[in-house]
PDB file of C-alpha atoms in Angstrom:
ATOM      1  CA  MET A   1      53.956  22.450  31.791  1.00 55.00           C
ATOM      2  CA  PRO A   2      53.825  23.577  28.392  1.00 57.00           C
ATOM      3  CA  LEU A   3      52.258  21.886  24.951  1.00 55.00           C
ATOM      4  CA  THR A   4      54.957  19.841  22.899  1.00 55.00           C
ATOM      5  CA  PRO A   5      54.079  21.247  19.086  1.00 56.00           C
ATOM      6  CA  HIS A   6      52.886  17.156  17.993  1.00 56.00           C
ATOM      7  CA  ALA A   7      50.488  16.951  21.045  1.00 53.00           C
ATOM      8  CA  PRO A   8      46.401  17.701  20.056  1.00 53.00           C
ATOM      9  CA  THR A   9      44.819  20.338  21.118  1.00 54.00           C
ATOM     10  CA  GLY A  10      41.486  19.136  19.980  1.00 50.00           C
ATOM     11  CA  PRO A  11      39.607  16.127  18.553  1.00 48.00           C
ATOM     12  CA  ARG A  12      41.400  14.503  16.226  1.00 49.00           C
ATOM     13  CA  ARG A  13      39.767  14.976  13.017  1.00 47.00           C
ATOM     14  CA  ARG A  14      39.669  10.865  12.470  1.00 49.00           C
ATOM     15  CA  THR A  15      36.554  11.296  15.310  1.00 42.00           C
ATOM     16  CA  LEU A  16      35.126  14.727  14.124  1.00 39.00           C
ATOM     17  CA  LEU A  17      34.525  12.395  10.720  1.00 43.00           C
ATOM     18  CA  ALA A  18      33.550   9.886  11.920  1.00 45.00           C
ATOM     19  CA  ALA A  19      30.729  11.240  14.438  1.00 42.00           C
ATOM     20  CA  LEU A  20      30.137  13.600  10.419  1.00 43.00           C
ATOM     21  CA  ALA A  21      29.276  10.267   9.276  1.00 42.00           C
ATOM     22  CA  GLY A  22      27.212   8.736  12.540  1.00 42.00           C
ATOM     23  CA  ALA A  23      25.641  11.875  11.973  1.00 36.00           C
ATOM     24  CA  THR A  24      24.386  11.968   8.545  1.00 36.00           C
ATOM     25  CA  ALA A  25      23.773   8.141   8.439  1.00 37.00           C
ATOM     26  CA  LEU A  26      21.356   8.783  11.570  1.00 34.00           C
ATOM     27  CA  LEU A  27      19.641  11.873   9.486  1.00 34.00           C
ATOM     28  CA  THR A  28      19.069   9.465   6.694  1.00 34.00           C
ATOM     29  CA  ALA A  29      17.304   6.872   8.304  1.00 37.00           C
ATOM     30  CA  CYS A  30      15.048   9.642   9.987  1.00 38.00           C
ATOM     31  CA  SER A  31      13.896  11.534   7.025  1.00 41.00           C
ATOM     32  CA  GLY A  32      13.429   8.363   4.956  1.00 45.00           C
ATOM     33  CA  GLU A  33      16.366   9.374   2.674  1.00 43.00           C
ATOM     34  CA  GLY A  34      17.762   5.302   3.179  1.00 43.00           C
ATOM     35  CA  ASP A  35      14.545   3.761   1.489  1.00 42.00           C
ATOM     36  CA  SER A  36      17.118   2.539  -1.434  1.00 42.00           C
ATOM     37  CA  ALA A  37      18.171  -0.075  -3.115  1.00 41.00           C
ATOM     38  CA  GLU A  38      21.529  -0.701  -0.718  1.00 41.00           C
ATOM     39  CA  GLY A  39      17.972  -2.521   1.304  1.00 42.00           C
ATOM     40  CA  GLY A  40      20.391  -2.065   4.675  1.00 45.00           C
ATOM     41  CA  ARG A  41      19.128  -3.239   7.758  1.00 47.00           C
ATOM     42  CA  GLY A  42      15.596  -2.043   8.868  1.00 55.00           C
ATOM     43  CA  ALA A  43      15.629  -0.133   4.869  1.00 56.00           C
ATOM     44  CA  PRO A  44      13.451  -2.359   2.535  1.00 58.00           C
ATOM     45  CA  SER A  45      15.441  -3.029  -1.040  1.00 75.00           C
ATOM     46  CA  VAL A  46      14.039  -2.430  -4.504  1.00 82.00           C
ATOM     47  CA  SER A  47      12.957  -5.915  -5.032  1.00 87.00           C
ATOM     48  CA  GLN A  48      10.893  -5.674  -2.433  1.00 87.00           C
ATOM     49  CA  ASP A  49       9.139  -2.146  -3.301  1.00 91.00           C
ATOM     50  CA  ARG A  50       8.323  -3.850  -6.800  1.00 93.00           C
ATOM     51  CA  ARG A  51       6.962  -6.996  -4.928  1.00 94.00           C
ATOM     52  CA  LEU A  52       4.392  -4.654  -2.324  1.00 95.00           C
ATOM     53  CA  ARG A  53       3.912  -2.544  -5.137  1.00 96.00           C
ATOM     54  CA  ALA A  54       2.511  -5.701  -7.772  1.00 95.00           C
ATOM     55  CA  GLN A  55       1.088  -7.618  -4.644  1.00 95.00           C
ATOM     56  CA  ALA A  56      -0.828  -4.430  -4.096  1.00 96.00           C
ATOM     57  CA  ALA A  57      -1.999  -3.949  -7.700  1.00 96.00           C
ATOM     58  CA  ARG A  58      -2.947  -7.351  -8.216  1.00 96.00           C
ATOM     59  CA  ASP A  59      -5.192  -7.207  -5.352  1.00 96.00           C
ATOM     60  CA  SER A  60      -6.919  -4.759  -6.344  1.00 96.00           C
ATOM     61  CA  ALA A  61      -7.507  -6.143  -9.507  1.00 96.00           C
ATOM     62  CA  ASP A  62      -9.393  -8.485  -7.999  1.00 96.00           C
ATOM     63  CA  LEU A  63     -11.013  -6.672  -6.152  1.00 97.00           C
ATOM     64  CA  LEU A  64     -11.974  -4.565  -9.464  1.00 96.00           C
ATOM     65  CA  GLY A  65     -13.011  -8.165 -10.979  1.00 95.00           C
ATOM     66  CA  ARG A  66     -15.289  -8.489  -8.087  1.00 96.00           C
ATOM     67  CA  TYR A  67     -17.031  -4.666  -8.551  1.00 97.00           C
ATOM     68  CA  ASP A  68     -17.711  -6.296 -12.961  1.00 96.00           C
ATOM     69  CA  ASP A  69     -19.094  -9.712 -11.166  1.00 95.00           C
ATOM     70  CA  ALA A  70     -21.425  -7.883  -8.535  1.00 96.00           C
ATOM     71  CA  LEU A  71     -22.475  -5.394 -11.065  1.00 96.00           C
ATOM     72  CA  GLY A  72     -23.005  -8.402 -13.580  1.00 94.00           C
ATOM     73  CA  ALA A  73     -24.776  -9.997 -11.427  1.00 93.00           C
ATOM     74  CA  ARG A  74     -27.328  -6.946  -9.924  1.00 95.00           C
ATOM     75  CA  PRO A  75     -26.417  -4.236 -12.330  1.00 96.00           C
ATOM     76  CA  ALA A  76     -29.065  -2.441 -11.129  1.00 95.00           C
ATOM     77  CA  LEU A  77     -26.775  -1.696  -8.357  1.00 96.00           C
ATOM     78  CA  ALA A  78     -24.452   0.597 -10.743  1.00 97.00           C
ATOM     79  CA  GLY A  79     -25.546   4.189  -9.613  1.00 96.00           C
ATOM     80  CA  ARG A  80     -24.059   3.000  -6.040  1.00 96.00           C
ATOM     81  CA  LEU A  81     -20.754   0.520  -7.002  1.00 97.00           C
ATOM     82  CA  ASP A  82     -19.472   3.016  -9.821  1.00 97.00           C
ATOM     83  CA  PRO A  83     -17.675   5.453  -8.468  1.00 97.00           C
ATOM     84  CA  LEU A  84     -16.829   2.870  -5.283  1.00 98.00           C
ATOM     85  CA  ARG A  85     -14.893   0.471  -8.779  1.00 97.00           C
ATOM     86  CA  SER A  86     -13.645   3.028 -10.131  1.00 97.00           C
ATOM     87  CA  GLU A  87     -11.593   4.833  -7.522  1.00 97.00           C
ATOM     88  CA  VAL A  88     -10.534   0.689  -7.287  1.00 97.00           C
ATOM     89  CA  GLU A  89      -9.567   1.176 -11.020  1.00 96.00           C
ATOM     90  CA  ARG A  90      -7.140   4.389 -10.162  1.00 96.00           C
ATOM     91  CA  HIS A  91      -5.989   2.250  -7.067  1.00 97.00           C
ATOM     92  CA  VAL A  92      -4.606  -0.580  -9.429  1.00 96.00           C
ATOM     93  CA  LYS A  93      -3.249   2.025 -11.786  1.00 96.00           C
ATOM     94  CA  ALA A  94      -2.315   3.497  -8.530  1.00 96.00           C
ATOM     95  CA  PHE A  95       0.632   0.407  -8.044  1.00 96.00           C
ATOM     96  CA  GLY A  96       1.762   0.121 -11.435  1.00 94.00           C
ATOM     97  CA  GLY A  97      -0.927  -2.142 -12.897  1.00 90.00           C
ATOM     98  CA  ALA A  98      -2.945  -2.606 -15.790  1.00 83.00           C
ATOM     99  CA  ALA A  99      -6.481  -1.710 -14.715  1.00 67.00           C
ATOM    100  CA  GLU A 100      -7.540  -5.224 -15.543  1.00 71.00           C
ATOM    101  CA  PRO A 101      -9.854  -6.974 -13.671  1.00 71.00           C
ATOM    102  CA  THR A 102      -8.869 -10.290 -12.501  1.00 68.00           C
ATOM    103  CA  ARG A 103     -12.089 -12.992 -11.843  1.00 60.00           C
ATOM    104  CA  MET A 104     -11.891 -13.805  -7.743  1.00 54.00           C
ATOM    105  CA  ALA A 105     -13.078 -17.793  -6.765  1.00 48.00           C
ATOM    106  CA  GLY A 106     -16.150 -17.266  -4.420  1.00 50.00           C
ATOM    107  CA  ALA A 107     -17.781 -13.777  -6.119  1.00 48.00           C
ATOM    108  CA  PRO A 108     -20.902 -13.294  -7.479  1.00 46.00           C
ATOM    109  CA  SER A 109     -20.534 -14.047 -11.003  1.00 48.00           C
ATOM    110  CA  PRO A 110     -23.704 -13.242 -13.681  1.00 44.00           C
ATOM    111  CA  THR A 111     -23.350 -17.553 -14.241  1.00 44.00           C
ATOM    112  CA  SER A 112     -23.694 -18.246 -10.923  1.00 54.00           C
ATOM    113  CA  GLY A 113     -27.719 -17.734 -10.497  1.00 61.00           C
ATOM    114  CA  PRO A 114     -30.008 -15.078  -8.603  1.00 75.00           C
ATOM    115  CA  VAL A 115     -28.192 -13.487  -6.476  1.00 80.00           C
ATOM    116  CA  ALA A 116     -29.885 -10.799  -3.797  1.00 91.00           C
ATOM    117  CA  GLU A 117     -28.745  -6.933  -3.912  1.00 93.00           C
ATOM    118  CA  LYS A 118     -27.581  -7.561  -0.373  1.00 93.00           C
ATOM    119  CA  ASP A 119     -25.177 -10.561  -0.632  1.00 94.00           C
ATOM    120  CA  VAL A 120     -23.431  -8.690  -3.430  1.00 95.00           C
ATOM    121  CA  LEU A 121     -22.986  -5.382  -0.962  1.00 96.00           C
ATOM    122  CA  LYS A 122     -22.234  -7.988   1.712  1.00 96.00           C
ATOM    123  CA  ALA A 123     -19.455  -9.512   0.004  1.00 96.00           C
ATOM    124  CA  LEU A 124     -17.952  -6.823  -2.034  1.00 97.00           C
ATOM    125  CA  ALA A 125     -18.201  -5.177   1.455  1.00 97.00           C
ATOM    126  CA  ALA A 126     -16.320  -8.099   3.390  1.00 97.00           C
ATOM    127  CA  ALA A 127     -14.226  -7.897   0.728  1.00 97.00           C
ATOM    128  CA  GLU A 128     -13.341  -4.243   0.889  1.00 97.00           C
ATOM    129  CA  ARG A 129     -12.317  -4.396   4.766  1.00 98.00           C
ATOM    130  CA  GLU A 130     -10.150  -7.995   4.159  1.00 98.00           C
ATOM    131  CA  LEU A 131      -7.815  -6.159   1.648  1.00 98.00           C
ATOM    132  CA  SER A 132      -7.930  -3.368   3.763  1.00 97.00           C
ATOM    133  CA  ASP A 133      -6.778  -5.224   6.772  1.00 97.00           C
ATOM    134  CA  ARG A 134      -4.182  -6.967   4.683  1.00 97.00           C
ATOM    135  CA  ARG A 135      -2.746  -3.283   3.729  1.00 97.00           C
ATOM    136  CA  LEU A 136      -2.460  -2.071   6.921  1.00 96.00           C
ATOM    137  CA  GLY A 137      -0.611  -5.653   7.974  1.00 95.00           C
ATOM    138  CA  ALA A 138       2.045  -4.787   4.882  1.00 94.00           C
ATOM    139  CA  LEU A 139       2.731  -1.069   5.849  1.00 93.00           C
ATOM    140  CA  VAL A 140       5.654  -2.390   8.287  1.00 91.00           C
ATOM    141  CA  ASP A 141       7.587  -3.475   5.293  1.00 88.00           C
ATOM    142  CA  ALA A 142       6.468  -1.436   3.134  1.00 94.00           C
ATOM    143  CA  PRO A 143       9.255   2.154   1.979  1.00 93.00           C
ATOM    144  CA  ALA A 144       8.366   5.232   2.671  1.00 93.00           C
ATOM    145  CA  GLU A 145       6.492   6.695  -0.033  1.00 94.00           C
ATOM    146  CA  LEU A 146       4.548   3.306  -0.426  1.00 96.00           C
ATOM    147  CA  ALA A 147       2.792   3.236   2.811  1.00 96.00           C
ATOM    148  CA  ARG A 148       1.634   6.004   2.520  1.00 96.00           C
ATOM    149  CA  LEU A 149       0.169   5.114  -0.770  1.00 97.00           C
ATOM    150  CA  LEU A 150      -1.189   1.377   1.443  1.00 97.00           C
ATOM    151  CA  ALA A 151      -2.244   3.223   4.181  1.00 97.00           C
ATOM    152  CA  SER A 152      -4.572   5.675   1.777  1.00 97.00           C
ATOM    153  CA  ALA A 153      -6.234   2.691  -0.530  1.00 97.00           C
ATOM    154  CA  ALA A 154      -6.204   1.020   2.593  1.00 97.00           C
ATOM    155  CA  ALA A 155      -8.743   4.079   4.169  1.00 97.00           C
ATOM    156  CA  ALA A 156     -10.188   4.272   1.034  1.00 97.00           C
ATOM    157  CA  GLY A 157     -11.112   0.371   0.922  1.00 97.00           C
ATOM    158  CA  ALA A 158     -12.980   0.699   5.005  1.00 97.00           C
ATOM    159  CA  ALA A 159     -14.697   3.345   3.564  1.00 97.00           C
ATOM    160  CA  HIS A 160     -15.695   1.714   0.377  1.00 97.00           C
ATOM    161  CA  ALA A 161     -16.857  -1.183   2.849  1.00 97.00           C
ATOM    162  CA  TYR A 162     -19.083   1.176   5.211  1.00 97.00           C
ATOM    163  CA  LEU A 163     -20.723   2.856   2.038  1.00 96.00           C
ATOM    164  CA  LEU A 164     -21.657  -0.745   0.929  1.00 97.00           C
ATOM    165  CA  THR A 165     -23.334  -1.641   4.606  1.00 94.00           C
ATOM    166  CA  GLU A 166     -25.088   1.562   5.436  1.00 87.00           C
ATOM    167  CA  GLY A 167     -27.576   3.363   3.276  1.00 60.00           C
TER     168      GLY A 167
END
């Protein structure tokens, strides 16, 4: 039976375009380039990214305040705490915040009376661990670039907690 001139001999143009569009969407989603303002299903929105960054910056500023309070309560710990405090200050800036420490409730304070050195270190280690755990939990909702930054800060916090409890 001869083919008529109007009968399709291969895939239709519409089918090819649909397949190409599907492949492009799949590649974009897999590469992380889908993290945009479109906020499609599974892709964090720009406002969500800003909210997560702002929260991370506030958390780091709170931790920075704890370091300052600890140094005020036990100035002799400066040699041990200053490098860790500097790292936390860099985290505040990396998340887009201003490196101005904030005071957290329950943190050691120079006005709260004498505080044992081990208690100061224990409180800082607990704060570092708690923040590290929260940051790991936030990875699920974070776009790729922010997730990498959160993971890095969480790892640094875990290392700080270790350094504060050892030695």
